[in-house]
Amino acid sequence: MSNGDSWNVETKDRMAEAPPSGESESSAGTERVRKIVAVVGNSIGAVALAVAIAALVAILWFTREGVSISDVFEDDRSGSTTTSFPILMLFLSMIGFFFGQFASRGRWGVGENMSAWSSGTFRIVLNPTSVALHTTLWLLAILAWVLVLPFPVYLDVVGKLALEDGSSSARQFWFAAIAYGAIAGAIASVVFVSLLKKLTYNRLLDRNRASIVDGSATQVAWRRFSHIWRGELMVAAVAGGALGLAPVGFHVDSSAYVLSFAAAGVGLLIASIVMALNAWRSGLPVERVESYT
């Protein structure tokens, strides 16, 4: 049995042993609604993501060929509206997948407060994705970042990117590449830290469970910061954004730019990893999602 299969078996066993309190058998009607939400949400997420990718490829392709966005859409002279369209599609995709995945892989319920210090009562227990799929998503995010920003920067440095300096198409090309390079870097970093947390969290929790005092200041703080808000992933996103922008320094011929963004990104990434490795202090399993109501 692989490490990924073993992790999933252990997680499913844990979920079976400790079902959410107060959860009743779902009615047939509720089950149908969940299936509909899962299908609709995942479909919207997939379609929106495909549209976002296609739109970004089109923007980079045409502006690289010297075609300004205003040449295609006369009302969008600056190109900002068209360039922001893939971002809107990414948000729509995220919302679709949020509802779709939580409906298809989650058990929903309302649990009791653990202590007077905590008010997070709305929670979902997820059947987690496999380590193999999680790793694949991380590699795809890295590939997207490489294609969107480092590759164009490389072509520019070696003189194979024929863009007219100062032209509107050149400005629009680099704006799109830089903006979406930062986004792709942030996504890759978040997926990486999330994968690391998946591989280590429950084992660290089991090993250190005796040291956790329910309702203590430390436990409540970690529950709020990590378990409810996933704070380490927020830090990872900023780290990935900084690392994702580091190659821009080669485009502007500034080693200080490269070093500063790389150093900031590495520092924040290390901080997010440390947080992820200490998130077990919340005392709750990683597959459990909780929010304030």
Short mmCIF file of C-alpha atoms in Angstrom, two decimals, residues 80-200:
data_model
loop_
_atom_site.label_atom_id
_atom_site.label_comp_id
_atom_site.label_asym_id
_atom_site.label_seq_id
_atom_site.Cartn_x
_atom_site.Cartn_y
_atom_site.Cartn_z
CA SER A 80 -7.86 46.54 -18.24
CA THR A 81 -11.41 45.20 -18.52
CA THR A 82 -10.43 42.42 -20.90
CA THR A 83 -7.30 41.57 -18.91
CA SER A 84 -9.32 41.26 -15.71
CA PHE A 85 -11.86 38.90 -17.30
CA PRO A 86 -9.83 35.72 -16.55
CA ILE A 87 -9.62 36.78 -12.90
CA LEU A 88 -13.42 37.01 -12.72
CA MET A 89 -13.67 33.57 -14.29
CA LEU A 90 -11.17 32.21 -11.76
CA PHE A 91 -13.30 33.56 -8.91
CA LEU A 92 -16.41 32.02 -10.46
CA SER A 93 -14.54 28.73 -10.83
CA MET A 94 -13.45 28.87 -7.20
CA ILE A 95 -17.02 29.46 -6.04
CA GLY A 96 -18.34 26.66 -8.23
CA PHE A 97 -15.75 24.18 -7.00
CA PHE A 98 -16.29 25.31 -3.40
CA PHE A 99 -19.94 24.32 -3.44
CA GLY A 100 -19.45 21.38 -5.78
CA GLN A 101 -16.61 19.76 -3.85
CA PHE A 102 -18.06 20.44 -0.43
CA ALA A 103 -21.38 18.95 -1.55
CA SER A 104 -19.82 15.85 -3.12
CA ARG A 105 -17.05 15.18 -0.57
CA GLY A 106 -18.37 16.74 2.62
CA ARG A 107 -20.66 15.88 5.52
CA TRP A 108 -22.31 19.05 6.76
CA GLY A 109 -23.55 19.86 10.22
CA VAL A 110 -23.67 22.24 13.15
CA GLY A 111 -21.60 21.24 16.16
CA GLU A 112 -21.33 22.49 19.68
CA ASN A 113 -18.78 25.11 20.75
CA MET A 114 -15.65 23.58 22.19
CA SER A 115 -15.27 26.35 24.71
CA ALA A 116 -16.57 29.75 25.67
CA TRP A 117 -13.62 31.23 23.77
CA SER A 118 -14.66 29.76 20.42
CA SER A 119 -17.75 30.57 18.34
CA GLY A 120 -17.07 28.46 15.26
CA THR A 121 -20.09 26.17 14.98
CA PHE A 122 -20.70 25.55 11.26
CA ARG A 123 -18.51 22.67 10.12
CA ILE A 124 -17.94 20.13 7.33
CA VAL A 125 -15.99 16.88 7.45
CA LEU A 126 -14.38 16.22 4.07
CA ASN A 127 -13.42 13.00 2.38
CA PRO A 128 -9.97 14.25 1.28
CA THR A 129 -8.51 13.98 -2.20
CA SER A 130 -5.68 11.52 -2.70
CA VAL A 131 -2.07 12.56 -2.26
CA ALA A 132 -1.45 11.68 -5.93
CA LEU A 133 -4.19 14.05 -7.15
CA HIS A 134 -3.04 16.77 -4.75
CA THR A 135 0.52 16.44 -6.07
CA THR A 136 -0.72 16.56 -9.66
CA LEU A 137 -2.61 19.79 -8.97
CA TRP A 138 0.55 21.29 -7.47
CA LEU A 139 2.63 20.35 -10.51
CA LEU A 140 -0.02 21.77 -12.85
CA ALA A 141 0.03 25.06 -10.92
CA ILE A 142 3.82 25.22 -11.25
CA LEU A 143 3.55 24.49 -14.98
CA ALA A 144 0.98 27.26 -15.38
CA TRP A 145 3.30 29.71 -13.61
CA VAL A 146 6.28 28.72 -15.78
CA LEU A 147 4.31 29.17 -19.00
CA VAL A 148 2.70 32.46 -17.98
CA LEU A 149 5.74 34.35 -16.65
CA PRO A 150 9.21 32.73 -16.54
CA PHE A 151 8.95 31.43 -20.12
CA PRO A 152 8.03 34.84 -21.63
CA VAL A 153 10.77 36.44 -19.53
CA TYR A 154 13.26 33.89 -20.89
CA LEU A 155 12.16 34.62 -24.47
CA ASP A 156 12.55 38.34 -23.79
CA VAL A 157 16.04 37.95 -22.29
CA VAL A 158 17.32 35.89 -25.25
CA GLY A 159 15.73 38.27 -27.74
CA LYS A 160 13.07 35.92 -29.09
CA LEU A 161 10.07 37.91 -27.92
CA ALA A 162 9.33 40.46 -30.63
CA LEU A 163 7.42 43.16 -28.80
CA GLU A 164 7.59 46.84 -29.73
CA ASP A 165 8.83 48.73 -26.68
CA GLY A 166 6.29 51.21 -25.38
CA SER A 167 3.43 49.92 -27.53
CA SER A 168 0.03 49.29 -26.00
CA SER A 169 0.20 45.61 -26.94
CA ALA A 170 3.56 45.23 -25.16
CA ARG A 171 2.22 46.93 -22.01
CA GLN A 172 -0.87 44.75 -22.04
CA PHE A 173 1.17 41.59 -22.61
CA TRP A 174 3.47 42.21 -19.67
CA PHE A 175 0.65 43.37 -17.42
CA ALA A 176 -1.23 40.13 -18.04
CA ALA A 177 1.89 37.97 -17.69
CA ILE A 178 2.94 39.63 -14.43
CA ALA A 179 -0.56 39.65 -12.88
CA TYR A 180 -1.33 36.04 -13.70
CA GLY A 181 2.21 34.94 -12.94
CA ALA A 182 1.71 36.21 -9.41
CA ILE A 183 -1.66 34.44 -9.16
CA ALA A 184 -0.24 31.15 -10.47
CA GLY A 185 2.67 31.42 -8.03
CA ALA A 186 0.28 32.02 -5.15
CA ILE A 187 -1.85 29.02 -6.11
CA ALA A 188 1.21 26.76 -6.45
CA SER A 189 2.47 27.80 -3.02
CA VAL A 190 -0.92 27.29 -1.35
CA VAL A 191 -1.31 23.82 -2.89
CA PHE A 192 2.22 22.88 -1.78
CA VAL A 193 1.72 23.95 1.85
CA SER A 194 -1.71 22.31 1.86
CA LEU A 195 -0.12 19.07 0.60
CA LEU A 196 2.57 19.24 3.28
CA LYS A 197 -0.10 19.80 5.91
CA LYS A 198 -2.09 16.83 4.60
CA LEU A 199 0.94 14.54 4.85
CA THR A 200 1.97 15.56 8.37
#
